[in-house]
mmCIF file of C-alpha atoms in Angstrom:
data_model
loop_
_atom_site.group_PDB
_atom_site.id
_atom_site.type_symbol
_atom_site.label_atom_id
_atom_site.label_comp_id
_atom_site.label_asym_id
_atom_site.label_seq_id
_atom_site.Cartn_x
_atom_site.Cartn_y
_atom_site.Cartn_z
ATOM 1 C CA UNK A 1 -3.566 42.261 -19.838
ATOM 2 C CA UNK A 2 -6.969 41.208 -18.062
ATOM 3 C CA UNK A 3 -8.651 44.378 -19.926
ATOM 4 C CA UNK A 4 -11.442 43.870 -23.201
ATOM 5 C CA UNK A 5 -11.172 46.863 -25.371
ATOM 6 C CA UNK A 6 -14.820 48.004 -26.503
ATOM 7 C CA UNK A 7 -15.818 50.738 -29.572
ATOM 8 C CA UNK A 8 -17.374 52.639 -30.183
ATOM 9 C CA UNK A 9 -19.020 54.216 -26.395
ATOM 10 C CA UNK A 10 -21.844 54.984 -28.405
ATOM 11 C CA UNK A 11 -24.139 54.180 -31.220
ATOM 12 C CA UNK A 12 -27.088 55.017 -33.085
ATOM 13 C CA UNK A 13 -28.702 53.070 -35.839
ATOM 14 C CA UNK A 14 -31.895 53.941 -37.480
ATOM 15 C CA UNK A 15 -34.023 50.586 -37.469
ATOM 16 C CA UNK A 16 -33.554 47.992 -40.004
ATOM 17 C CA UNK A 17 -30.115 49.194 -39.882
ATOM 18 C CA UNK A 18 -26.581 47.024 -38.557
ATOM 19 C CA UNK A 19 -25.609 47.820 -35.452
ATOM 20 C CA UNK A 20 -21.650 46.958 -35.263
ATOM 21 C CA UNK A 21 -19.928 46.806 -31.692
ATOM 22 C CA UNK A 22 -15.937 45.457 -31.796
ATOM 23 C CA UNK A 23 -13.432 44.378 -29.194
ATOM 24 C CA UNK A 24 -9.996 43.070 -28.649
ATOM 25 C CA UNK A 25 -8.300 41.456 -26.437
ATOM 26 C CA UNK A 26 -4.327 40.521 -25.238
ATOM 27 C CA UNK A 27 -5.048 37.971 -22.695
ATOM 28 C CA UNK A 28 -4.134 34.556 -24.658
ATOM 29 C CA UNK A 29 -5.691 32.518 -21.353
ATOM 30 C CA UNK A 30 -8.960 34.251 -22.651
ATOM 31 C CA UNK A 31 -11.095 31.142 -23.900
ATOM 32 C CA UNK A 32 -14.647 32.580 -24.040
ATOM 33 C CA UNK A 33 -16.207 35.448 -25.071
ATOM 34 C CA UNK A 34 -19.833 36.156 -24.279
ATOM 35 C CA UNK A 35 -21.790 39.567 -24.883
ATOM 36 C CA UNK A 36 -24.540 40.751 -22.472
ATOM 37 C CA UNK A 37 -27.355 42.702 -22.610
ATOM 38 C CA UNK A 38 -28.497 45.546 -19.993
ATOM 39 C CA UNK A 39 -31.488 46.997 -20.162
ATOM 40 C CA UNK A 40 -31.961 49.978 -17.359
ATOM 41 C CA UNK A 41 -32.562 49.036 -13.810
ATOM 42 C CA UNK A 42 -31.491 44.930 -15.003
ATOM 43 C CA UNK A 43 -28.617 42.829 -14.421
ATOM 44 C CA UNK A 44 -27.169 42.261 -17.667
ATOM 45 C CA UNK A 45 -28.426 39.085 -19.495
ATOM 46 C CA UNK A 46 -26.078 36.849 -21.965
ATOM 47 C CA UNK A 47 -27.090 36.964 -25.665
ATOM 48 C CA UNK A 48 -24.274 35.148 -27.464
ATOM 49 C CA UNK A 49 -21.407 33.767 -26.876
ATOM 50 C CA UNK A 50 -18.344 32.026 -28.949
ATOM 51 C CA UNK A 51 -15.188 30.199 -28.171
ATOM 52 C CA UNK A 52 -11.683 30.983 -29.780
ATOM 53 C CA UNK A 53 -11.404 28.186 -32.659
ATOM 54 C CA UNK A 54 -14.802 29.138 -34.115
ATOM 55 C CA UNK A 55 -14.736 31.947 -36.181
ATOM 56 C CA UNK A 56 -18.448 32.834 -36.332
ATOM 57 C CA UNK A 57 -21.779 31.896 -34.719
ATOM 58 C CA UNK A 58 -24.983 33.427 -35.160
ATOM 59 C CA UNK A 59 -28.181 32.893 -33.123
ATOM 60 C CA UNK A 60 -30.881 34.538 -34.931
ATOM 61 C CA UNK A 61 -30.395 38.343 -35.564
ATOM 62 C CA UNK A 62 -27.113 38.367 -33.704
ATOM 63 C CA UNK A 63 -23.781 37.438 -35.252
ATOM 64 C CA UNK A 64 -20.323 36.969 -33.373
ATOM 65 C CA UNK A 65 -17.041 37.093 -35.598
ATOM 66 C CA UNK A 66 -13.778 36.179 -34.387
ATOM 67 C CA UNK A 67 -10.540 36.560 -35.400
ATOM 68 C CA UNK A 68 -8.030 35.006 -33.501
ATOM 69 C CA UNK A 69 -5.223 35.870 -35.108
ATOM 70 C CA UNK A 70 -5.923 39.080 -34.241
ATOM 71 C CA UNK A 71 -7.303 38.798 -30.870
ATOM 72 C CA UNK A 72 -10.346 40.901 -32.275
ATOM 73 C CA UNK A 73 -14.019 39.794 -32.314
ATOM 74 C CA UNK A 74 -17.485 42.016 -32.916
ATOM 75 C CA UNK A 75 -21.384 41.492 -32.716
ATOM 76 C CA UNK A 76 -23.376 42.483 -35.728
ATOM 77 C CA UNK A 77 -27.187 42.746 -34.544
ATOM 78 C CA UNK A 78 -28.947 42.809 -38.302
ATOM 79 C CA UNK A 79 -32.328 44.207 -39.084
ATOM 80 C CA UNK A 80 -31.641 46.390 -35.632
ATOM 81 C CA UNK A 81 -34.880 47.132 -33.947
ATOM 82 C CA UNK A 82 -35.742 49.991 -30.459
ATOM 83 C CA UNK A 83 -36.345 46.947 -28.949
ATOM 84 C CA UNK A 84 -32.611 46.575 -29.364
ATOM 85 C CA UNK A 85 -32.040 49.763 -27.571
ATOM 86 C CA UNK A 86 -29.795 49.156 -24.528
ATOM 87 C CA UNK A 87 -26.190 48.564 -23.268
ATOM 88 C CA UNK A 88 -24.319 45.756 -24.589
ATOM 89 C CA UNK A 89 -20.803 44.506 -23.319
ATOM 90 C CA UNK A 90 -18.783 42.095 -24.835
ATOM 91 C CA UNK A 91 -16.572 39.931 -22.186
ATOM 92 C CA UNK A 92 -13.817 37.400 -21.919
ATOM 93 C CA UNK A 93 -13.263 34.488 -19.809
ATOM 94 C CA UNK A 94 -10.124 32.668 -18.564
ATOM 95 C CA UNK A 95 -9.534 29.294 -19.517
ATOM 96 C CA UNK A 96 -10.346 26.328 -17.433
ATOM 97 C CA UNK A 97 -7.911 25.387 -14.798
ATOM 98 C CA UNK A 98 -6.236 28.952 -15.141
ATOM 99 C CA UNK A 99 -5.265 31.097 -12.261
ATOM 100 C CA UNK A 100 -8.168 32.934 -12.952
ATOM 101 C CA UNK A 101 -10.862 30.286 -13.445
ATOM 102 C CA UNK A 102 -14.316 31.480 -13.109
ATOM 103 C CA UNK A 103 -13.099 35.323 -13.672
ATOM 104 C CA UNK A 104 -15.211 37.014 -15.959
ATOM 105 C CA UNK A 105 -14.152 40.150 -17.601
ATOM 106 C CA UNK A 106 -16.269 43.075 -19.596
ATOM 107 C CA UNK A 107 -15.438 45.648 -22.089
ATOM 108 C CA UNK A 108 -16.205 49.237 -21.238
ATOM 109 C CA UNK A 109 -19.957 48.671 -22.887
ATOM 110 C CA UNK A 110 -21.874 50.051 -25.947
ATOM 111 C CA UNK A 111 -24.663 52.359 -25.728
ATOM 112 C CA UNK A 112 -27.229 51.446 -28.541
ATOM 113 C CA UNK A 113 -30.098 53.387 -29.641
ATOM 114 C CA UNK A 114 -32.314 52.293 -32.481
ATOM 115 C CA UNK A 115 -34.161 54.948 -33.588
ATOM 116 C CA UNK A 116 -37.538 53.856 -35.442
ATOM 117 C CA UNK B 1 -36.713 28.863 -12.320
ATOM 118 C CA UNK B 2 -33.993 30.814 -13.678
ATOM 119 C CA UNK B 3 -34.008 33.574 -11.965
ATOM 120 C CA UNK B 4 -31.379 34.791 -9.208
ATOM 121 C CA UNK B 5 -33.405 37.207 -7.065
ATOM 122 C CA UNK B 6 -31.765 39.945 -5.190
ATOM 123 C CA UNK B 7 -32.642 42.114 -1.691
ATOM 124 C CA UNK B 8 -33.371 44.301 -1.202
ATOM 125 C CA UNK B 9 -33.849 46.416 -4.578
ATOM 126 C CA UNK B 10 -32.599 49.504 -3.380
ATOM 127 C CA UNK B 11 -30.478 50.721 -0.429
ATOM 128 C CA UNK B 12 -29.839 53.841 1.531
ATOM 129 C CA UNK B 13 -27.352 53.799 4.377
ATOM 130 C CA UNK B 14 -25.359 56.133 6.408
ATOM 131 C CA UNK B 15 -21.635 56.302 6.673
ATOM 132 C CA UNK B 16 -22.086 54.308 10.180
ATOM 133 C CA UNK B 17 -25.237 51.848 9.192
ATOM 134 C CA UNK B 18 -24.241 48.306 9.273
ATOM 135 C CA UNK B 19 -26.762 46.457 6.610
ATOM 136 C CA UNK B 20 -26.950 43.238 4.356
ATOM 137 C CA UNK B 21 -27.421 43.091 0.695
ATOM 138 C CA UNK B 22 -28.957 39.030 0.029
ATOM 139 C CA UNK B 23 -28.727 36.711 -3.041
ATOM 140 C CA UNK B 24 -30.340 34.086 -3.658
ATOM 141 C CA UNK B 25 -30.959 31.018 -6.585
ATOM 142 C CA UNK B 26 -32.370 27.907 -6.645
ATOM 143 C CA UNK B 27 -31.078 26.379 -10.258
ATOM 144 C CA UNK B 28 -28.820 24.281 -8.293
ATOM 145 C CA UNK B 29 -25.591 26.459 -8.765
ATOM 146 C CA UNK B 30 -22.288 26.268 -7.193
ATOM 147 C CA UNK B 31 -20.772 29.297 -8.219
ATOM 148 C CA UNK B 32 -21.728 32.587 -7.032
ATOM 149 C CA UNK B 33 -20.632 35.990 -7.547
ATOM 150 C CA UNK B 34 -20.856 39.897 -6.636
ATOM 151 C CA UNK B 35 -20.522 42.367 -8.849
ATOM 152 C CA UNK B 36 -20.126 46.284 -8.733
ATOM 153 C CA UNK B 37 -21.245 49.009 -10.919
ATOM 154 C CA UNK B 38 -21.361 52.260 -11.329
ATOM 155 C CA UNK B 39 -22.943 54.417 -13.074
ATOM 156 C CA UNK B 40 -22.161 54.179 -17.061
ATOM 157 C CA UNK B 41 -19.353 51.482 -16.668
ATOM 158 C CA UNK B 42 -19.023 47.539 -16.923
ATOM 159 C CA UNK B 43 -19.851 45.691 -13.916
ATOM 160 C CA UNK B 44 -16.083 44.987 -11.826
ATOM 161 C CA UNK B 45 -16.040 41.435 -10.038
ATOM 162 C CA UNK B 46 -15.484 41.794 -5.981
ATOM 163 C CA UNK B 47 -15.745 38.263 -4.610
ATOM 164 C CA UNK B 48 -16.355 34.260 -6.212
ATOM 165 C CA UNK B 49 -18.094 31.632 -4.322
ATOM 166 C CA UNK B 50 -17.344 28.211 -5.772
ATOM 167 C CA UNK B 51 -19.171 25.066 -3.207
ATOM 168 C CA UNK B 52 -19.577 27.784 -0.923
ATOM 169 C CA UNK B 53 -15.960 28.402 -0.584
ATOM 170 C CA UNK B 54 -14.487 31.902 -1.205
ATOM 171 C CA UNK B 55 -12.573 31.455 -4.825
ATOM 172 C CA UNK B 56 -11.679 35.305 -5.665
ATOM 173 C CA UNK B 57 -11.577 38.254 -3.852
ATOM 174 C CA UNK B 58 -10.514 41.095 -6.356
ATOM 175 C CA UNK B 59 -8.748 43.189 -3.508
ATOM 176 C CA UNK B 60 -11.932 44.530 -1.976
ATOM 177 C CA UNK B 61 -11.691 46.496 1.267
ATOM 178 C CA UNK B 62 -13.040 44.756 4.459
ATOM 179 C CA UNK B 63 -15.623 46.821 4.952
ATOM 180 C CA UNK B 64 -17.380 44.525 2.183
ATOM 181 C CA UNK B 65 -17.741 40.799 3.678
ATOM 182 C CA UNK B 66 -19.099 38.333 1.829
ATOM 183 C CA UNK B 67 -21.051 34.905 3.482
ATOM 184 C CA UNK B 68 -22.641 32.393 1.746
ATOM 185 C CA UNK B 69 -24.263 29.881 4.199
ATOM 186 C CA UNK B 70 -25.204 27.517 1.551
ATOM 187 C CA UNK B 71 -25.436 26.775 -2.100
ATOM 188 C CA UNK B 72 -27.950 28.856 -2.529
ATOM 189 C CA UNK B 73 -27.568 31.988 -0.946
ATOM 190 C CA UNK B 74 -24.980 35.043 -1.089
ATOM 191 C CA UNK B 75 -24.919 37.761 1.304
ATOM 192 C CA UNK B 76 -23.050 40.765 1.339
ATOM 193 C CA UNK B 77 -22.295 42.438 4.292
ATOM 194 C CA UNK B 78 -21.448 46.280 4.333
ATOM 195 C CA UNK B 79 -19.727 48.507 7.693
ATOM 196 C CA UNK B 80 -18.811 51.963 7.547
ATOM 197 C CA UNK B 81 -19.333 52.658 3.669
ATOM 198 C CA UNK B 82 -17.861 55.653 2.144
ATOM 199 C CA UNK B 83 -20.181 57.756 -0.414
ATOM 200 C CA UNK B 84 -17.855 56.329 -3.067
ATOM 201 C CA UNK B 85 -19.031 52.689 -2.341
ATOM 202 C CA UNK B 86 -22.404 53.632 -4.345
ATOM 203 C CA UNK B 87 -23.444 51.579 -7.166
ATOM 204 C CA UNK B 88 -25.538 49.486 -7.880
ATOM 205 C CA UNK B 89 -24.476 45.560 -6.368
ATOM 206 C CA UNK B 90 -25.147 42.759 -8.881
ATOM 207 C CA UNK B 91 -25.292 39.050 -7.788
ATOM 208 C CA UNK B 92 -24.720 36.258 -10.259
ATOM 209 C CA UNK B 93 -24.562 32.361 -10.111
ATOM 210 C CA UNK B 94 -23.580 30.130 -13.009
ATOM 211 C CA UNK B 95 -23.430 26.274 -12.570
ATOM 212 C CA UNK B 96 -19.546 25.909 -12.034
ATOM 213 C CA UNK B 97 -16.341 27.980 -12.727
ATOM 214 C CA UNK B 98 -15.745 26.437 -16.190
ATOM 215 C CA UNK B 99 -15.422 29.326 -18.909
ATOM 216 C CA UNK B 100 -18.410 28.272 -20.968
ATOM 217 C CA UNK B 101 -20.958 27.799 -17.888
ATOM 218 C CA UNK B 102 -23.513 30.758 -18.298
ATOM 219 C CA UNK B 103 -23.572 33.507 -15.609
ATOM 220 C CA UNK B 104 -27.559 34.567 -14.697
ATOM 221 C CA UNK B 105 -27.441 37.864 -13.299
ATOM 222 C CA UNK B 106 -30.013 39.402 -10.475
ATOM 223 C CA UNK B 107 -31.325 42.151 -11.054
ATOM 224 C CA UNK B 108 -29.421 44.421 -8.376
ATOM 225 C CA UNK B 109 -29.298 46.080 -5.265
ATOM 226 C CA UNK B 110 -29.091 49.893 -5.728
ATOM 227 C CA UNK B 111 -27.219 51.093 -2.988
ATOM 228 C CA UNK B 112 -26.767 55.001 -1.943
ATOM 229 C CA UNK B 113 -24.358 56.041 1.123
ATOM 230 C CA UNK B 114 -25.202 58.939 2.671
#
């Protein structure tokens, strides 16, 4: 039940394109979900993030939907550029005061390449 | 400064070396963290530091020991590796535990075991 689901592995998007990277979750405790960024030879770096009773927040090019209902959210990165070319994960965190406080949990990760 | 800085960047150690990965931030932090990964695959949580006290240990073996002597550094002491041990060891430090506080990731420690 601690697991993120992440699809696809891989993906390649020519640029200008949407690049569309989904998850889902079973962990109900789960009350944040942030996506990172990891470019080779980096730690990974947080990009967006979005708690459960929002159901969409974009910053810029990047847009998180959630649906809660069905435990599901995605990142959309629009107008997809190489620059966007790296690994992204999407992860969940336990709610405050849980036995798992602090925990934070990533999906298997996405493989992007933008091609130009 | 919002950078967590790791040493050092890469590792090589035999199956008897005794060595010391180090972590450090100054941002003013309480919570620290180490992370593995391997090749291709998410990073896996080993240990928590929360006001310098231990907060999670995921089940690692002993022959990974953790210390943090104060708020702002993390070490990570490693005896008697296997081969399978490498990966590359992140370090992370977010201002609390709370689920919204942002975790700031070093850039690693890539460690080989010979």
């Amino acid at each position: 039940q601690q697991q993120v689901k992440q699809s696809p592995q891989s993906l390649i998007v020519q640029k200008g394109g949407i690049s569309i990277i989904n998850c889902a979750y079973e962990n109900t405790a789960f009350d944040y979900f942030p996506w990172y960024q990891q470019f080779p030879g980096k730690g990974p770096a947080l990009l967006i993030a979005i708690r459960p009773d929002v159901s969409e927040k974009k910053e810029g090019r990047f847009t998180i939907s959630f649906n809660k209902s069905a435990k599901q959210f995605s990142l959309h990165i629009m107008d997809s550029q190489p620059g966007d070319s790296a690994t992204y994960f999407c992860a969940a965190r336990n709610k405050d005061g849980s036995s798992n406080t602090g925990k934070l949990i990533f999906g298997q990760g996405t493989t992007l390449q933008v091609k130009p | 400064d919002t950078e967590v800085t790791q040493t050092p960047k890469h590792l090589v150690m035999g199956m008897t070396n005794k060595k010391s990965l180090k972590c450090e931030q100054h941002m003013g932090h309480r919570a620290m963290y180490w992370y593995k990964q391997k090749a291709k695959k998410p990073p896996e949580l080993m240990f928590v530091y929360s006001y310098e006290k231990l907060s999670i240990n995921e089940s690692v073996p002993s022959r990974f020991s953790p210390e943090c002597p104060n708020s702002s550094l993390l070490n990570l002491h490693l005896h008697a590796l296997q081969p399978e041990d490498s990966a590359l060891y992140l370090c992370a430090s977010s201002q609390g535990l709370r689920a919204n506080e942002k975790l700031f990731f070093g850039s690693g420690t890539q460690l080989s075991v010979l």
